[in-house]
XYZ file of C-alpha atoms in Angstrom:
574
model
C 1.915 0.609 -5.648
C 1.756 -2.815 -7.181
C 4.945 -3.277 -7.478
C 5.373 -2.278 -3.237
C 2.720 -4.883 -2.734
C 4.394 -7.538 -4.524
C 7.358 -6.598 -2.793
C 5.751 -7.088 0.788
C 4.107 -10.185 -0.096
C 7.632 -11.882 -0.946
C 9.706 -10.336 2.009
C 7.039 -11.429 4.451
C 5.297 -14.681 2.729
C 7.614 -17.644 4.694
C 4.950 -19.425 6.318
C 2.878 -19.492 3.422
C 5.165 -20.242 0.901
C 7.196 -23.227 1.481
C 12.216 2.235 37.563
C 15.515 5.064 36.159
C 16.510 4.883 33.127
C 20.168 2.256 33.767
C 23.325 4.054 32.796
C 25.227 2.788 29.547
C 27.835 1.012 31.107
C 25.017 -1.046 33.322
C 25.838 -4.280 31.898
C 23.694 -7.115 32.730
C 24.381 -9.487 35.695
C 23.746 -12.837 33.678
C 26.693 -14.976 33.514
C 28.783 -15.550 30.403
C 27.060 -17.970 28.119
C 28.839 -20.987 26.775
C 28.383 -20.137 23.411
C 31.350 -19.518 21.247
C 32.721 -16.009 20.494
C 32.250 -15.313 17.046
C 35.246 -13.180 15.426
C 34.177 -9.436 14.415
C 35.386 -7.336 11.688
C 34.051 -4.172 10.417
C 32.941 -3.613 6.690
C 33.292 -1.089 4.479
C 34.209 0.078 1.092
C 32.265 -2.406 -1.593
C 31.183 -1.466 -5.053
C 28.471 1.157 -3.277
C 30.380 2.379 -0.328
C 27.552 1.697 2.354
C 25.678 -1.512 3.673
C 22.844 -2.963 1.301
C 19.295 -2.121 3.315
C 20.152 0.039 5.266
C 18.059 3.418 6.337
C 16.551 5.618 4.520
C 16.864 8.149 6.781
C 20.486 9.599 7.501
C 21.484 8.516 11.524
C 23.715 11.480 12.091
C 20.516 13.798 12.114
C 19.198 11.770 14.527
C 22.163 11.386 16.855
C 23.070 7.956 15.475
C 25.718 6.066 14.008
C 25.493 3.021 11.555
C 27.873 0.395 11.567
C 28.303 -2.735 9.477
C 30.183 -5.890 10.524
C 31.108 -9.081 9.468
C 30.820 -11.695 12.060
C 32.166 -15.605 11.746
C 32.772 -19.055 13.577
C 31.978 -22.464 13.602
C 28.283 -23.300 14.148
C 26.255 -26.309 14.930
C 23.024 -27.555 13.795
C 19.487 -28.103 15.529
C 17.068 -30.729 13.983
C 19.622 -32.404 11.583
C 22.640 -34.856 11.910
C 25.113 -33.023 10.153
C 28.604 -31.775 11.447
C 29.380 -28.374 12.492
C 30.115 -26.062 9.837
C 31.965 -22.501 9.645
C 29.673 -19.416 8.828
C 30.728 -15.467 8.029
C 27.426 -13.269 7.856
C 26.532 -9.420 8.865
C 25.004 -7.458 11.575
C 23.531 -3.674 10.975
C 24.350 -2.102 13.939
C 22.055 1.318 15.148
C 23.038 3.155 18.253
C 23.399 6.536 19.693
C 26.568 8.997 19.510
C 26.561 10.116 23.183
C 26.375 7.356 25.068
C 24.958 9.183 27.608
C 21.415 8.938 25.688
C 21.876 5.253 25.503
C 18.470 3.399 27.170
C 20.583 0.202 27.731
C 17.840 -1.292 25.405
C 19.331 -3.495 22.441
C 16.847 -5.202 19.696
C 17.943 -7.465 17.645
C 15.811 -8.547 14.786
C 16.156 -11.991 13.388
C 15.342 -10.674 9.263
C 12.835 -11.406 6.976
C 14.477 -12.985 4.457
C 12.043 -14.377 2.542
C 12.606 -12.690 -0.748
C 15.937 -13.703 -0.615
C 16.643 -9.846 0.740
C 17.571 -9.101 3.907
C 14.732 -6.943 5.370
C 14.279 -5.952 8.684
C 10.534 -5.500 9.203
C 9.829 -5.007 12.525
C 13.029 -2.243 12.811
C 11.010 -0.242 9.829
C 8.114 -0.107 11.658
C 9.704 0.671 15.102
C 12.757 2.990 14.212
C 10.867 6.567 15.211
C 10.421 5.000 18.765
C 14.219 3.423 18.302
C 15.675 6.979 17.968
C 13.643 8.838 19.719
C 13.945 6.649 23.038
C 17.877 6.342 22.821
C 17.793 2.495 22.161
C 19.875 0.515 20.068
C 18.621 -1.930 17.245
C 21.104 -4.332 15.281
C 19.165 -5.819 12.323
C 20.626 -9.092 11.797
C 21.474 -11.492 8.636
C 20.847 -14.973 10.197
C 19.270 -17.159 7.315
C 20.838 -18.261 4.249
C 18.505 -16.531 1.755
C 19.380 -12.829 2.644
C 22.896 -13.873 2.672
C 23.596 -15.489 -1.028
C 19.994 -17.132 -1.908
C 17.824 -19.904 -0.982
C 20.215 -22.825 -0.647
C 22.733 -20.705 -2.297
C 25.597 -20.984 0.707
C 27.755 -18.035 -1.003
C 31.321 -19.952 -1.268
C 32.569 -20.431 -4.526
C 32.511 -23.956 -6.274
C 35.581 -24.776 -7.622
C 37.404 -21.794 -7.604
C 34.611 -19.783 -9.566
C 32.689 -16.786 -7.727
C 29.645 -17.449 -6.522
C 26.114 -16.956 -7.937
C 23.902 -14.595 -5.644
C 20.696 -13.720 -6.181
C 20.599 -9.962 -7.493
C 19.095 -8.650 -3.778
C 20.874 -10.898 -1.367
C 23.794 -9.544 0.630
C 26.739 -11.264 -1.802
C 24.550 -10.672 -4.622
C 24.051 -7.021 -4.190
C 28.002 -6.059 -3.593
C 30.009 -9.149 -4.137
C 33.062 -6.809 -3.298
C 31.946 -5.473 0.484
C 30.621 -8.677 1.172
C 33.116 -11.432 -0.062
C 33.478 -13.982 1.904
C 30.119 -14.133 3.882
C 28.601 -17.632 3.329
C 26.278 -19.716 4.894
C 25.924 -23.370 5.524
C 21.997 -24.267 5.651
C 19.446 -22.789 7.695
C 19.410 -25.762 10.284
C 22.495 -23.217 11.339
C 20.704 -20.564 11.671
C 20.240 -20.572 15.361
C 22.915 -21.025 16.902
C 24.382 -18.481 14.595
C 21.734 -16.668 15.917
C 23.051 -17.307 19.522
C 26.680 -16.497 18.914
C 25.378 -12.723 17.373
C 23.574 -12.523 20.623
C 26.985 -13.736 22.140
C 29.125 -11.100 20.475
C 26.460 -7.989 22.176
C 26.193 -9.305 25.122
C 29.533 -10.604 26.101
C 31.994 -8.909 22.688
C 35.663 -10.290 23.218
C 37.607 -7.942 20.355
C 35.340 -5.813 18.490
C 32.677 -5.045 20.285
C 29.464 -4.031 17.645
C 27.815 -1.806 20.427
C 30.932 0.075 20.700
C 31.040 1.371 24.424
C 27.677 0.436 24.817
C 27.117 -2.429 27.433
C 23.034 -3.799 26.751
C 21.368 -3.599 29.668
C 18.513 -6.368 28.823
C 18.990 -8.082 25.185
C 15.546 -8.372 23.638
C 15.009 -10.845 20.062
C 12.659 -9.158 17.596
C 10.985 -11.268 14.342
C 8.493 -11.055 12.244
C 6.445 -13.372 10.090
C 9.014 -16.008 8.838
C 11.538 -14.941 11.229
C 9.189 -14.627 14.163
C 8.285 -18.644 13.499
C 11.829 -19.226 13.360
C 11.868 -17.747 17.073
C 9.423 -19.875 17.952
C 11.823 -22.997 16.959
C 14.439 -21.292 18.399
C 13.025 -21.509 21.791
C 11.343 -24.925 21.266
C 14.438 -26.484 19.867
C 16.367 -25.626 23.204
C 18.747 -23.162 21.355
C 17.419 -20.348 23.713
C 17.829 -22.950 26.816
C 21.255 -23.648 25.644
C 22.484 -19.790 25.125
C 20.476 -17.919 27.763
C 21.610 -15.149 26.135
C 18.340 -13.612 24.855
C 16.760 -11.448 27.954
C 13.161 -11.853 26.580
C 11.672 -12.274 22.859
C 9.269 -9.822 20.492
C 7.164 -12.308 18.796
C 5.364 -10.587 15.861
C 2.827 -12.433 13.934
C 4.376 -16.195 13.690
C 1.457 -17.609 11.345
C 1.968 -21.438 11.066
C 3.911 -22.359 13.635
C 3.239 -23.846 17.652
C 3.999 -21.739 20.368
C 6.661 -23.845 22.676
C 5.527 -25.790 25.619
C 7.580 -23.544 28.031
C 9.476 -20.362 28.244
C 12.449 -19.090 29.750
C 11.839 -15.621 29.718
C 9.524 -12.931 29.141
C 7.837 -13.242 25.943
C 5.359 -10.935 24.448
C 3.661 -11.997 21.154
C 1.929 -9.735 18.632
C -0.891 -11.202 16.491
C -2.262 -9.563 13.474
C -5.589 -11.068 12.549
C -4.359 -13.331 10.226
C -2.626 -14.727 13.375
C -4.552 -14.397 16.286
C -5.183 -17.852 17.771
C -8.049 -19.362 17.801
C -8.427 -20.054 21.562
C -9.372 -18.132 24.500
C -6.103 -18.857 26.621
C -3.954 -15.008 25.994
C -1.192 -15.892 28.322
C 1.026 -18.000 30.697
C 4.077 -18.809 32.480
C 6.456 -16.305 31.054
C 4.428 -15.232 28.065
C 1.577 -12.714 26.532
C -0.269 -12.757 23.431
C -1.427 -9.713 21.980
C -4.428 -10.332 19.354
C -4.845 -7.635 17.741
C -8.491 -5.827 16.619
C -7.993 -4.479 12.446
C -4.307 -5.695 12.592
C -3.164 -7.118 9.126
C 0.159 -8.907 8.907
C 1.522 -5.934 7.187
C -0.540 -2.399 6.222
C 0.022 0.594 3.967
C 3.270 2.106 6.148
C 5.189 -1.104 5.976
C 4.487 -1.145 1.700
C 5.734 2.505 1.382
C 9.166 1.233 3.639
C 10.191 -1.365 1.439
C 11.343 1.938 -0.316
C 14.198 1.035 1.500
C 15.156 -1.692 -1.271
C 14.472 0.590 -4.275
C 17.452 3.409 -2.874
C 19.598 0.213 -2.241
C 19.135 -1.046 -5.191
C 19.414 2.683 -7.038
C 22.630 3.980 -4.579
C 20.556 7.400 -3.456
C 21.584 8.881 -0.442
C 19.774 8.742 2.641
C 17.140 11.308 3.442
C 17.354 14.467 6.216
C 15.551 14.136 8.938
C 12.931 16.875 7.826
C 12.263 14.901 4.828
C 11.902 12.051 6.661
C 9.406 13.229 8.923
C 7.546 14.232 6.018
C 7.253 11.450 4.489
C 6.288 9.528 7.914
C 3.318 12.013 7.799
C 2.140 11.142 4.718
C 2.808 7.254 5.285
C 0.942 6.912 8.741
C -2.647 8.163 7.896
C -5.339 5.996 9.056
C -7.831 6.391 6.487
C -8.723 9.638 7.819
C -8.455 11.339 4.167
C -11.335 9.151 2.523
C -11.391 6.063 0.317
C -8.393 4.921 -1.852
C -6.805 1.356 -2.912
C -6.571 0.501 0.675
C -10.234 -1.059 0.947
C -8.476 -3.504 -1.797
C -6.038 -6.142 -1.636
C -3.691 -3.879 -3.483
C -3.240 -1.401 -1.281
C -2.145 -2.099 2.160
C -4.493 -1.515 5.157
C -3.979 1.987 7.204
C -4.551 0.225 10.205
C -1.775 1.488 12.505
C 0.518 -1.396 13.288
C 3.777 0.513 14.391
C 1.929 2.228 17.289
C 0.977 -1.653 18.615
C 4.582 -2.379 18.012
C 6.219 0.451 19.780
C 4.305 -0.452 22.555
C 5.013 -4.236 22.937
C 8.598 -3.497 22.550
C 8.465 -0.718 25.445
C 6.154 -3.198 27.598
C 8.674 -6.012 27.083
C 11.419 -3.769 27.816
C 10.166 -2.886 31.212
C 9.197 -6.635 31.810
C 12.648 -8.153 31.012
C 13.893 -6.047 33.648
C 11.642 -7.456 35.855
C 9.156 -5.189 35.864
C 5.180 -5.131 35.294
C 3.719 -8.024 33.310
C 2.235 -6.556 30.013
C -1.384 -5.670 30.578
C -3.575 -8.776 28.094
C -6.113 -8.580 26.482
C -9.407 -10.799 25.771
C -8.869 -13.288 22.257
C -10.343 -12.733 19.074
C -13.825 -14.783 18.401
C -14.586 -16.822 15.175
C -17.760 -15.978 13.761
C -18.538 -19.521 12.758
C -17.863 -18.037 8.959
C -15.115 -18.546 6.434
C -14.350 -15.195 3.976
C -15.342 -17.108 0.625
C -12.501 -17.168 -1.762
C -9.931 -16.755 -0.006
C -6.399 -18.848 -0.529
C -5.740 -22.076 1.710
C -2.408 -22.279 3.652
C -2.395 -18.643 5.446
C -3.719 -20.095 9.159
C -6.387 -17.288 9.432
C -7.091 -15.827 6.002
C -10.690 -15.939 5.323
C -11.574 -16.770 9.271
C -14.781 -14.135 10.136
C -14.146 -12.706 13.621
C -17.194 -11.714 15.564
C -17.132 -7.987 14.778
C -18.618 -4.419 16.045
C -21.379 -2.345 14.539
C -18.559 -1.060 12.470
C -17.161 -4.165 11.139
C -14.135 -4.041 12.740
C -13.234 -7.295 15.314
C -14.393 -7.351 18.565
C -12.121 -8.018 21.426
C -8.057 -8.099 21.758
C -5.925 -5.416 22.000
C -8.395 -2.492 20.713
C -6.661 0.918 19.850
C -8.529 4.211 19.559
C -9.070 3.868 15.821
C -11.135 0.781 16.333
C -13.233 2.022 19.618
C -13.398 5.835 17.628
C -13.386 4.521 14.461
C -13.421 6.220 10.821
C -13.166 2.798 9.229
C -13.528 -0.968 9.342
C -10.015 -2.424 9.367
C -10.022 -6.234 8.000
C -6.708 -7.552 8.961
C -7.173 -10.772 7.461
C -8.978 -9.901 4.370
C -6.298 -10.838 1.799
C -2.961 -12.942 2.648
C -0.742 -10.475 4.385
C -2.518 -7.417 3.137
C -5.852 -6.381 5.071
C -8.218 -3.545 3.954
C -9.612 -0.260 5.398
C -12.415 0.942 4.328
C -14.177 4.361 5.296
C -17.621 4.071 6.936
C -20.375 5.767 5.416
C -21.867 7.090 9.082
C -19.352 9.427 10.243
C -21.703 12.723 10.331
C -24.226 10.357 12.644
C -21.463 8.795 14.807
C -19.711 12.293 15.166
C -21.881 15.418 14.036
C -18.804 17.894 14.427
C -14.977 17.324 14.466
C -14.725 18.926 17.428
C -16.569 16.384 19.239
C -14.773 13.665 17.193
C -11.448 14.805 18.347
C -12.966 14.741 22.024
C -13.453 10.959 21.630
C -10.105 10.295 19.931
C -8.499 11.967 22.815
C -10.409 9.997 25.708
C -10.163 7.045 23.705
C -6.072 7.203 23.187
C -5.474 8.539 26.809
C -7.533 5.392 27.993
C -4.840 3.020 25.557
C -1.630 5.156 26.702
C -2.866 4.647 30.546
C -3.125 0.849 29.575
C 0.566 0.710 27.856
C -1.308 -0.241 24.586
C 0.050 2.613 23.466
C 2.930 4.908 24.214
C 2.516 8.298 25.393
C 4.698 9.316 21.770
C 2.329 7.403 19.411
C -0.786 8.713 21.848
C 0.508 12.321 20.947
C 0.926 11.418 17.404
C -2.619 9.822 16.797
C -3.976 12.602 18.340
C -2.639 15.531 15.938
C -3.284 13.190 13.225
C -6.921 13.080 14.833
C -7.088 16.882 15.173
C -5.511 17.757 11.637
C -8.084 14.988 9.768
C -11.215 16.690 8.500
C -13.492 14.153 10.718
C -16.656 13.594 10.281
C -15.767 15.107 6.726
C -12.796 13.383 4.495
C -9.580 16.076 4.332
C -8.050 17.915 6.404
C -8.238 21.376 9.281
C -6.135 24.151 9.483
C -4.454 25.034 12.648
C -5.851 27.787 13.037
C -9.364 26.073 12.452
C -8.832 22.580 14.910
C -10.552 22.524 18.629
C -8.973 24.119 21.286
C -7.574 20.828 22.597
C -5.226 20.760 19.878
C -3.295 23.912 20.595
C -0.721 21.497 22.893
C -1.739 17.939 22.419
C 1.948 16.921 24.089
C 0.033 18.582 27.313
C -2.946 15.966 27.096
C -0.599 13.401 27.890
C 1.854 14.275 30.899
C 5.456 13.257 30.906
C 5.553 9.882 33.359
C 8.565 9.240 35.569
C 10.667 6.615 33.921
C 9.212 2.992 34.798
C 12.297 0.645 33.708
C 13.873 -1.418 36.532
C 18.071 -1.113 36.304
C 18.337 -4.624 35.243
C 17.089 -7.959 34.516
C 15.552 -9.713 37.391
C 13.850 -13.193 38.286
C 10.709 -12.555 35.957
C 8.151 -13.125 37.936
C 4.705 -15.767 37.804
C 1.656 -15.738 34.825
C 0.485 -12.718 34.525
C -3.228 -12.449 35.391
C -5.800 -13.354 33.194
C -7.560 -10.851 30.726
C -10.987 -9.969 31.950
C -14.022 -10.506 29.743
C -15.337 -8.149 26.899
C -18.329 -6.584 28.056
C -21.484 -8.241 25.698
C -22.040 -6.314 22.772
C -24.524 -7.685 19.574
C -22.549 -9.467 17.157
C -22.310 -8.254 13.661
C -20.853 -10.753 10.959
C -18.443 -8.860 8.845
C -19.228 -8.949 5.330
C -17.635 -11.154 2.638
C -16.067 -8.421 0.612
C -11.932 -8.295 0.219
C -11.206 -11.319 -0.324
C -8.030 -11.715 -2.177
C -9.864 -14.111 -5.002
C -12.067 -10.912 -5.664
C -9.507 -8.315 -6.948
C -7.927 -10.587 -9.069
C -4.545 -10.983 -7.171
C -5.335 -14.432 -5.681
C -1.678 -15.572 -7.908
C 0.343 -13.368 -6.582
C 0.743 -15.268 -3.268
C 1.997 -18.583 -4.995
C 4.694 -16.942 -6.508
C 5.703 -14.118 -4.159
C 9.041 -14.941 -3.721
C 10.228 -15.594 -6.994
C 8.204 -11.998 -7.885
C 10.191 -10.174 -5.713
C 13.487 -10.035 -7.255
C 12.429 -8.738 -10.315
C 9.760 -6.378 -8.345
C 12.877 -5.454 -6.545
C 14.378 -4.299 -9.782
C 11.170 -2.172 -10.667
C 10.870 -0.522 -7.958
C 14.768 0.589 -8.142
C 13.739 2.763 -11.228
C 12.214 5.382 -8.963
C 12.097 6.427 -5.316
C 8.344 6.804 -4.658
C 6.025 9.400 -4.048
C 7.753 12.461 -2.538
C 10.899 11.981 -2.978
């Protein structure tokens, strides 16, 4: 476990440390971009025989196919006065065998590649929702870190190989990946735009295959989701108008732009949330999020993902990879474990806000509905003693409920039912979840907790908070949990409402307009939290406290050798 959490703290540490569904062939209506056509080839062979990162699970049981390519060109640079420079770097390409089950949704995440790996954070938090809504996700190498190392550009130096870092892209196989290098990240975005070129408007290979994008939506983040930010604010976006709207997650450190071209929906953990009342604009919603940490326990059992790498083991079935998403997305339902430390990862459910910004942007991009918003977070006028400097808000008290957990923003059912207080900020990009100690009095029978957890997730499904697939989910989780006791129920034994919990939540006609349209005016403001008391959250958690407070200063350089450690095995249940 120590070893995951060192691991998460250096791939996602940047800011602190330095209508019908549209057919497949709907292509969107946007004319060609100026940007340059970068030139494609596909990758293979290598000293492993696969792509470094890539999933766990095996695509073919899922209907999908995984494709590697090289992609190169000439790029220029934002914010310094240097010349243009040639590039070669990869793309890790998802999407489905028939096209026929193709949403016309592409994602394409910007990486996390602060580690000097190239990990795609938001993709292993959103890939059941990926798969199981026919959507395609390309998972993209855009910095120079994941590519060779931190101002390591990957071309050799007078004729000798270059030196890699051992879990960069080069570094890991410099056979499948010879000749990738990388000038400088001042590149970095408008290599960025010409990978967006290549989807949207391929001339040769085309990485989609048959598959024409519909709307073209830019995931980050942490590091990469600041680098977004820039992206836009730099004019790179203005200059490409390639992007169709932009998945924002958790940007700690940076300033929003002044203006935005399209839809834009950001996601912010505690340790991100704003401090300011204002939750949306012209083109753009922010999503503060109650018990949210900037990453939690099912994003530390992922980085897995860099252990099998690392180790060449073969990628999982399906059934075993369901498995081991059951065991991964508890919510503290079982009782008290390392998760109300620093050390653990807080069960908070992140993916499920996830899933649902990406489907609520989808739908917007298209020129559909707004996103619904939600009311800001509230300092409590306290700082969490202890705590390091640098992380924006680590160690900020939010006002907070009778059960400790943050009052207003985007609430989910485990926060207005809940089993636990969830601390997003508690720690730097850790939070903590702690069990309360009242369950019997706030629920004297599980039957009548699973009553509430039902209401309660219907309530976030009907307000696209949620998506009717993670609504289902909670709620088995809900009905299998042991509530107001810690373990779990039988089957056999769980309320009647459980017998068919898909029923609970009715199939919806589809919602997604064909194609991208004029998007629309500010969406309307976020009404009020009704008054409640305000209970100051204890001081407990803080990262100072459990004796990890170094591990932040020297995440990055940790992670290489954590990645190392964590190749000796493949984690619990596998």
């Amino acid at each position: 476990m120590r070893t995951r959490l060192i691991a998460a703290l250096g791939l996602l540490a940047a800011p602190f440390l330095a209508v019908p569904l549209p057919s497949a062939s709907g292509a969107a209506s946007a004319p060609p971009s100026a940007v340059p056509n970068p030139t494609v080839r596909v990758l293979s062979g290598g000293l492993h025989g696969h792509p470094f990162l890539r999933a766990r699970f095996a695509p073919a049981d899922y209907g999908y196919d995984e494709r590697e390519y090289a992609f190169s060109g000439t790029a220029k640079a934002y914010g310094a006065a240097t010349a243009p420079a040639t590039y070669e770097t990869r793309m890790l390409v998802y999407t489905p065998k028939d096209p026929a089950r193709f949403s016309g949704t592409v994602y394409a995440e910007w990486d996390n590649q602060t580690s000097q790996a190239d990990a795609p954070a938001d993709f292993l938090w959103m890939y059941p929702k990926v798969l199981a809504d026919g959507d395609a996700y390309v998972a993209m190498t855009i910095q120079q870190a994941g590519l060779c190392g931190m101002g390591l550009s990957g071309e050799p130096v007078a004729g000798v190989a270059p030196v890699c870092t051992p879990v960069s892209l080069v570094g890991s196989d410099p056979v499948r990946y010879a000749g990738l290098h990388h000038p400088g990240d001042a590149y970095a975005y408008d290599i960025l735009s010409q990978a967006l070129q290549a989807l949207k408007h391929p001339k040769g290979i085309n990485p989609l295959g048959p598959l024409k994008p519909t709307v073209l939506l830019a995931v980050g983040e942490s590091q990469s989701a600041s680098k977004l930010d820039d992206y836009i604010s730099n004019g790179a976006d203005a200059a490409a108008r390639l992007a169709d709207g932009f998945l924002i997650d958790a940007d700690v450190g940076t300033a929003e732009p002044s203006s935005f071209r399209v839809p834009t929906l950001y996601v912010w953990s505690e340790d991100s949330a704003r401090n300011s009342t204002v939750t949306s604009g012209p083109h753009w919603v922010g999503w503060p999020i109650s018990g949210a940490g900037h990453t939690d326990y099912w994003l530390v059992q992922h980085l897995r993902v860099l252990a099998d790498s690392l180790a060449d083991l073969p990628q999982q079935s399906k059934a075993a990879e369901e498995a081991e998403q059951q065991s991964d997305g508890r919510y503290q339902e079982h009782g008290p474990d390392a998760s109300a430390t620093c050390a653990g990862g807080s069960q908070f459910p992140r993916r499920y806000v996830l899933d649902a910004a990406a489907a609520a942007l989808d739908v917007w991009a298209r020129g559909g509905a707004t996103p619904p918003t939600a009311t800001a977070l509230t300092p409590s006028g306290a700082l969490r003693p202890g705590t390091l400097s640098g992380t924006a808000n680590t160690g900020v008290q939010w006002d907070a409920d009778d059960a400790g957990n943050a009052k207003g923003g985007v609430r989910l059912p485990v926060i207005t039912v809940p089993i636990a207080t969830y601390i997003g900020n508690a720690c730097p990009l850790l939070g903590t979840s702690t069990p309360l100690l009242d369950l019997s009095t706030r629920y004297p029978t599980h039957a009548i907790y699973v009553s509430r957890m039902i209401t309660a997730t219907a309530a976030s499904v009907k307000a696209r908070f949620m998506t009717r697939r993670d609504g289902i989910d909670l709620v088995r989780r809900a009905c299998a949990s042991a509530i107001p006791q810690f373990g779990s129920t039988a089957p056999a034994d769980q309320p009647a409402q459980c017998r068919d919990v898909a029923a609970l939540f009715p199939a919806v006609a589809a919602t997604r307009p064909s194609s991208p349209t004029a998007h629309g005016t500010a969406p309307k403001p976020a009404r009020p939290s009704k008054p409640t008391s305000s209970v100051r959250r204890p001081a407990h958690g803080s990262l100072a406290a459990t004796g990890l407070a170094p591990l932040t200063a020297f995440a990055a350089m940790l992670a290489l050798g954590a990645g190392l450690v964590l190749a000796r095995g493949r984690g619990p249940g596998r």
